[in-house]
Amino acid sequence: MNGYIARQLREIRYRIDCLSLRVRAYRGQLSRGDHLFLLAQLSVGRDVSPLDFAGDELGCAESVTNLLSQVLPFRILTGTASLDEMLRRDPRFLFSRSYLGEGGIVLSPTGSGNGKIRGHVGIFGVGEEIMSADSNTGLWTRNFTLQTWRARYEKLGELPVNFYRFK
């Protein structure tokens, strides 16, 4: 099978899986957190913010809000600070300073640290694995653990590490 056909088949499979998730969520078989978790897992290796309002190097908030908007009505945002503010005020989300489990959101907002690095946002996968947009490629990847996130954003960047989960 040539590469083009294989890519098309993968795209069709992805769309079927996403549709299946929506049907299960609509029927009440999935919580919002489980829906986000499974959608994030399915999206690994894909560009989940193809419109690039912010560009790949700054596309993490856009990617997470694109995924959130597939679970519930949610505005597409391009900045981690504005996303942090919105999640904190949104009554559908629980804020915490500690890990909230699979399907939870981890966010270190830009502008709140020592200025050495930009902030970032991701979604928890299995265990303490974190998926987020890769700043070099724009693709959704499994690129952190909670330990490596804390080392980069909390220790190096002196940024807060905020956690959110659907209530």
PDB file of C-alpha atoms in Angstrom:
ATOM      1  CA  MET A   1       0.000   0.000   0.000  1.00  0.00           C
ATOM      2  CA  ASN A   2       1.457   3.365  -0.930  1.00  0.00           C
ATOM      3  CA  GLY A   3       2.013   6.134   1.612  1.00  0.00           C
ATOM      4  CA  TYR A   4      -0.839   8.323   0.393  1.00  0.00           C
ATOM      5  CA  ILE A   5      -3.447   5.588   0.841  1.00  0.00           C
ATOM      6  CA  ALA A   6      -2.038   4.668   4.261  1.00  0.00           C
ATOM      7  CA  ARG A   7      -2.291   8.321   5.394  1.00  0.00           C
ATOM      8  CA  GLN A   8      -5.852   8.560   4.105  1.00  0.00           C
ATOM      9  CA  LEU A   9      -6.820   5.363   5.941  1.00  0.00           C
ATOM     10  CA  ARG A  10      -5.277   6.687   9.181  1.00  0.00           C
ATOM     11  CA  GLU A  11      -7.236   9.938   8.755  1.00  0.00           C
ATOM     12  CA  ILE A  12     -10.489   8.037   8.188  1.00  0.00           C
ATOM     13  CA  ARG A  13      -9.808   5.860  11.252  1.00  0.00           C
ATOM     14  CA  TYR A  14      -9.099   8.971  13.354  1.00  0.00           C
ATOM     15  CA  ARG A  15     -12.357  10.622  12.252  1.00  0.00           C
ATOM     16  CA  ILE A  16     -14.352   7.446  12.982  1.00  0.00           C
ATOM     17  CA  ASP A  17     -12.765   7.147  16.438  1.00  0.00           C
ATOM     18  CA  CYS A  18     -13.533  10.827  17.212  1.00  0.00           C
ATOM     19  CA  LEU A  19     -17.123  10.390  16.057  1.00  0.00           C
ATOM     20  CA  SER A  20     -17.450   7.283  18.227  1.00  0.00           C
ATOM     21  CA  LEU A  21     -16.221   9.296  21.235  1.00  0.00           C
ATOM     22  CA  ARG A  22     -18.810  12.004  20.562  1.00  0.00           C
ATOM     23  CA  VAL A  23     -21.598   9.437  20.337  1.00  0.00           C
ATOM     24  CA  ARG A  24     -20.497   7.785  23.599  1.00  0.00           C
ATOM     25  CA  ALA A  25     -20.273  11.190  25.310  1.00  0.00           C
ATOM     26  CA  TYR A  26     -23.701  12.190  23.985  1.00  0.00           C
ATOM     27  CA  ARG A  27     -25.196   8.966  25.332  1.00  0.00           C
ATOM     28  CA  GLY A  28     -23.695   9.697  28.747  1.00  0.00           C
ATOM     29  CA  GLN A  29     -21.224   6.811  28.554  1.00  0.00           C
ATOM     30  CA  LEU A  30     -18.209   9.118  29.008  1.00  0.00           C
ATOM     31  CA  SER A  31     -17.493  11.872  31.476  1.00  0.00           C
ATOM     32  CA  ARG A  32     -16.068  15.103  30.054  1.00  0.00           C
ATOM     33  CA  GLY A  33     -12.686  14.284  31.579  1.00  0.00           C
ATOM     34  CA  ASP A  34     -12.639  10.828  29.986  1.00  0.00           C
ATOM     35  CA  HIS A  35     -13.724  12.337  26.670  1.00  0.00           C
ATOM     36  CA  LEU A  36     -10.835  14.855  26.792  1.00  0.00           C
ATOM     37  CA  PHE A  37      -8.368  12.143  27.849  1.00  0.00           C
ATOM     38  CA  LEU A  38      -9.360   9.800  24.996  1.00  0.00           C
ATOM     39  CA  LEU A  39      -9.454  12.610  22.440  1.00  0.00           C
ATOM     40  CA  ALA A  40      -5.967  13.736  23.494  1.00  0.00           C
ATOM     41  CA  GLN A  41      -4.689  10.140  23.231  1.00  0.00           C
ATOM     42  CA  LEU A  42      -6.198   9.738  19.743  1.00  0.00           C
ATOM     43  CA  SER A  43      -4.626  12.996  18.613  1.00  0.00           C
ATOM     44  CA  VAL A  44      -0.990  12.032  19.289  1.00  0.00           C
ATOM     45  CA  GLY A  45       1.050  12.600  16.129  1.00  0.00           C
ATOM     46  CA  ARG A  46      -1.487  15.047  14.649  1.00  0.00           C
ATOM     47  CA  ASP A  47      -1.625  18.829  14.354  1.00  0.00           C
ATOM     48  CA  VAL A  48      -4.622  19.663  16.539  1.00  0.00           C
ATOM     49  CA  SER A  49      -4.368  23.407  15.790  1.00  0.00           C
ATOM     50  CA  PRO A  50      -4.053  23.405  11.998  1.00  0.00           C
ATOM     51  CA  LEU A  51      -5.245  27.014  11.593  1.00  0.00           C
ATOM     52  CA  ASP A  52      -2.112  28.214  13.426  1.00  0.00           C
ATOM     53  CA  PHE A  53      -3.533  31.377  14.922  1.00  0.00           C
ATOM     54  CA  ALA A  54      -0.433  31.447  17.119  1.00  0.00           C
ATOM     55  CA  GLY A  55       2.102  29.487  15.033  1.00  0.00           C
ATOM     56  CA  ASP A  56       3.574  26.126  15.972  1.00  0.00           C
ATOM     57  CA  GLU A  57       6.165  27.517  18.401  1.00  0.00           C
ATOM     58  CA  LEU A  58       3.361  29.137  20.439  1.00  0.00           C
ATOM     59  CA  GLY A  59       0.492  26.768  19.672  1.00  0.00           C
ATOM     60  CA  CYS A  60       0.052  24.887  22.941  1.00  0.00           C
ATOM     61  CA  ALA A  61      -2.926  26.897  24.245  1.00  0.00           C
ATOM     62  CA  GLU A  62      -4.554  26.855  20.821  1.00  0.00           C
ATOM     63  CA  SER A  63      -4.124  23.075  20.667  1.00  0.00           C
ATOM     64  CA  VAL A  64      -5.573  22.443  24.131  1.00  0.00           C
ATOM     65  CA  THR A  65      -8.527  24.775  23.512  1.00  0.00           C
ATOM     66  CA  ASN A  66      -9.168  23.061  20.154  1.00  0.00           C
ATOM     67  CA  LEU A  67      -9.416  19.747  22.020  1.00  0.00           C
ATOM     68  CA  LEU A  68     -11.566  21.287  24.766  1.00  0.00           C
ATOM     69  CA  SER A  69     -13.930  22.730  22.139  1.00  0.00           C
ATOM     70  CA  GLN A  70     -14.557  19.203  20.872  1.00  0.00           C
ATOM     71  CA  VAL A  71     -15.760  18.205  24.344  1.00  0.00           C
ATOM     72  CA  LEU A  72     -17.852  21.283  25.220  1.00  0.00           C
ATOM     73  CA  PRO A  73     -18.357  24.827  23.936  1.00  0.00           C
ATOM     74  CA  PHE A  74     -15.035  26.554  24.555  1.00  0.00           C
ATOM     75  CA  ARG A  75     -13.384  29.597  22.991  1.00  0.00           C
ATOM     76  CA  ILE A  76     -10.105  29.067  21.094  1.00  0.00           C
ATOM     77  CA  LEU A  77      -7.307  30.898  22.913  1.00  0.00           C
ATOM     78  CA  THR A  78      -3.690  31.402  21.908  1.00  0.00           C
ATOM     79  CA  GLY A  79      -2.030  32.300  25.205  1.00  0.00           C
ATOM     80  CA  THR A  80      -1.329  30.316  28.346  1.00  0.00           C
ATOM     81  CA  ALA A  81      -1.965  33.291  30.653  1.00  0.00           C
ATOM     82  CA  SER A  82      -5.403  33.959  29.146  1.00  0.00           C
ATOM     83  CA  LEU A  83      -6.224  30.238  29.231  1.00  0.00           C
ATOM     84  CA  ASP A  84      -5.183  30.027  32.890  1.00  0.00           C
ATOM     85  CA  GLU A  85      -7.427  32.977  33.732  1.00  0.00           C
ATOM     86  CA  MET A  86     -10.374  31.533  31.790  1.00  0.00           C
ATOM     87  CA  LEU A  87     -10.082  28.056  33.344  1.00  0.00           C
ATOM     88  CA  ARG A  88      -9.829  29.516  36.831  1.00  0.00           C
ATOM     89  CA  ARG A  89     -13.045  31.529  36.354  1.00  0.00           C
ATOM     90  CA  ASP A  90     -14.967  28.783  34.519  1.00  0.00           C
ATOM     91  CA  PRO A  91     -17.344  26.991  36.936  1.00  0.00           C
ATOM     92  CA  ARG A  92     -17.064  23.769  34.883  1.00  0.00           C
ATOM     93  CA  PHE A  93     -13.442  23.317  36.031  1.00  0.00           C
ATOM     94  CA  LEU A  94     -11.809  22.528  39.346  1.00  0.00           C
ATOM     95  CA  PHE A  95      -8.496  24.320  40.109  1.00  0.00           C
ATOM     96  CA  SER A  96      -5.753  22.679  42.149  1.00  0.00           C
ATOM     97  CA  ARG A  97      -2.049  22.954  42.892  1.00  0.00           C
ATOM     98  CA  SER A  98      -1.651  19.160  42.720  1.00  0.00           C
ATOM     99  CA  TYR A  99      -2.094  16.418  40.137  1.00  0.00           C
ATOM    100  CA  LEU A 100      -5.751  15.661  39.348  1.00  0.00           C
ATOM    101  CA  GLY A 101      -5.435  12.525  37.221  1.00  0.00           C
ATOM    102  CA  GLU A 102      -5.822  11.435  33.618  1.00  0.00           C
ATOM    103  CA  GLY A 103      -7.615  13.941  31.416  1.00  0.00           C
ATOM    104  CA  GLY A 104      -6.567  16.779  33.718  1.00  0.00           C
ATOM    105  CA  ILE A 105      -4.908  19.906  32.400  1.00  0.00           C
ATOM    106  CA  VAL A 106      -1.509  21.153  33.569  1.00  0.00           C
ATOM    107  CA  LEU A 107      -0.701  24.797  32.908  1.00  0.00           C
ATOM    108  CA  SER A 108       2.276  27.026  33.619  1.00  0.00           C
ATOM    109  CA  PRO A 109       1.281  30.507  32.412  1.00  0.00           C
ATOM    110  CA  THR A 110       3.690  32.714  30.474  1.00  0.00           C
ATOM    111  CA  GLY A 111       4.641  35.942  32.227  1.00  0.00           C
ATOM    112  CA  SER A 112       4.456  34.582  35.760  1.00  0.00           C
ATOM    113  CA  GLY A 113       8.030  33.336  36.195  1.00  0.00           C
ATOM    114  CA  ASN A 114      11.583  34.595  35.864  1.00  0.00           C
ATOM    115  CA  GLY A 115      11.370  35.239  32.092  1.00  0.00           C
ATOM    116  CA  LYS A 116      13.856  32.513  31.095  1.00  0.00           C
ATOM    117  CA  ILE A 117      11.223  30.402  29.324  1.00  0.00           C
ATOM    118  CA  ARG A 118       7.671  30.696  28.032  1.00  0.00           C
ATOM    119  CA  GLY A 119       4.804  28.917  29.726  1.00  0.00           C
ATOM    120  CA  HIS A 120       3.115  25.798  28.402  1.00  0.00           C
ATOM    121  CA  VAL A 121      -0.092  23.769  28.734  1.00  0.00           C
ATOM    122  CA  GLY A 122      -0.798  20.071  28.324  1.00  0.00           C
ATOM    123  CA  ILE A 123      -3.227  17.277  29.123  1.00  0.00           C
ATOM    124  CA  PHE A 124      -2.446  14.291  31.332  1.00  0.00           C
ATOM    125  CA  GLY A 125      -2.373  10.892  29.690  1.00  0.00           C
ATOM    126  CA  VAL A 126      -1.738   7.588  31.423  1.00  0.00           C
ATOM    127  CA  GLY A 127      -0.194   8.021  34.841  1.00  0.00           C
ATOM    128  CA  GLU A 128       1.755  11.249  34.987  1.00  0.00           C
ATOM    129  CA  GLU A 129       2.504  11.383  31.237  1.00  0.00           C
ATOM    130  CA  ILE A 130       1.704  14.778  29.687  1.00  0.00           C
ATOM    131  CA  MET A 131       0.665  15.370  26.089  1.00  0.00           C
ATOM    132  CA  SER A 132       1.034  18.782  24.495  1.00  0.00           C
ATOM    133  CA  ALA A 133       1.826  20.550  21.252  1.00  0.00           C
ATOM    134  CA  ASP A 134       5.489  20.226  20.302  1.00  0.00           C
ATOM    135  CA  SER A 135       6.832  23.754  19.767  1.00  0.00           C
ATOM    136  CA  ASN A 136       9.147  22.609  16.954  1.00  0.00           C
ATOM    137  CA  THR A 137       6.689  20.609  14.860  1.00  0.00           C
ATOM    138  CA  GLY A 138       3.239  21.709  16.041  1.00  0.00           C
ATOM    139  CA  LEU A 139       2.270  18.052  16.460  1.00  0.00           C
ATOM    140  CA  TRP A 140       0.462  16.746  19.537  1.00  0.00           C
ATOM    141  CA  THR A 141       2.945  14.508  21.355  1.00  0.00           C
ATOM    142  CA  ARG A 142       3.661  12.691  24.595  1.00  0.00           C
ATOM    143  CA  ASN A 143       6.537  14.928  25.558  1.00  0.00           C
ATOM    144  CA  PHE A 144       6.594  15.353  29.340  1.00  0.00           C
ATOM    145  CA  THR A 145       6.025  13.604  32.622  1.00  0.00           C
ATOM    146  CA  LEU A 146       4.973  15.535  35.703  1.00  0.00           C
ATOM    147  CA  GLN A 147       8.571  15.282  36.926  1.00  0.00           C
ATOM    148  CA  THR A 148      10.100  16.699  33.719  1.00  0.00           C
ATOM    149  CA  TRP A 149       7.382  19.395  33.577  1.00  0.00           C
ATOM    150  CA  ARG A 150       8.189  20.523  37.121  1.00  0.00           C
ATOM    151  CA  ALA A 151      11.934  20.504  36.373  1.00  0.00           C
ATOM    152  CA  ARG A 152      11.452  22.743  33.332  1.00  0.00           C
ATOM    153  CA  TYR A 153       8.626  25.092  34.264  1.00  0.00           C
ATOM    154  CA  GLU A 154       8.679  25.215  38.061  1.00  0.00           C
ATOM    155  CA  LYS A 155      12.421  24.965  38.700  1.00  0.00           C
ATOM    156  CA  LEU A 156      14.030  26.479  35.583  1.00  0.00           C
ATOM    157  CA  GLY A 157      11.329  29.020  34.714  1.00  0.00           C
ATOM    158  CA  GLU A 158      10.011  29.619  38.250  1.00  0.00           C
ATOM    159  CA  LEU A 159       6.487  29.393  36.803  1.00  0.00           C
ATOM    160  CA  PRO A 160       3.529  28.144  38.828  1.00  0.00           C
ATOM    161  CA  VAL A 161       2.209  24.690  37.979  1.00  0.00           C
ATOM    162  CA  ASN A 162      -1.596  24.837  37.947  1.00  0.00           C
ATOM    163  CA  PHE A 163      -3.922  21.880  37.489  1.00  0.00           C
ATOM    164  CA  TYR A 164      -7.478  21.862  36.171  1.00  0.00           C
ATOM    165  CA  ARG A 165     -10.076  19.144  35.766  1.00  0.00           C
ATOM    166  CA  PHE A 166     -13.709  19.011  34.806  1.00  0.00           C
ATOM    167  CA  LYS A 167     -16.002  19.079  37.850  1.00  0.00           C
TER     168      LYS A 167
END
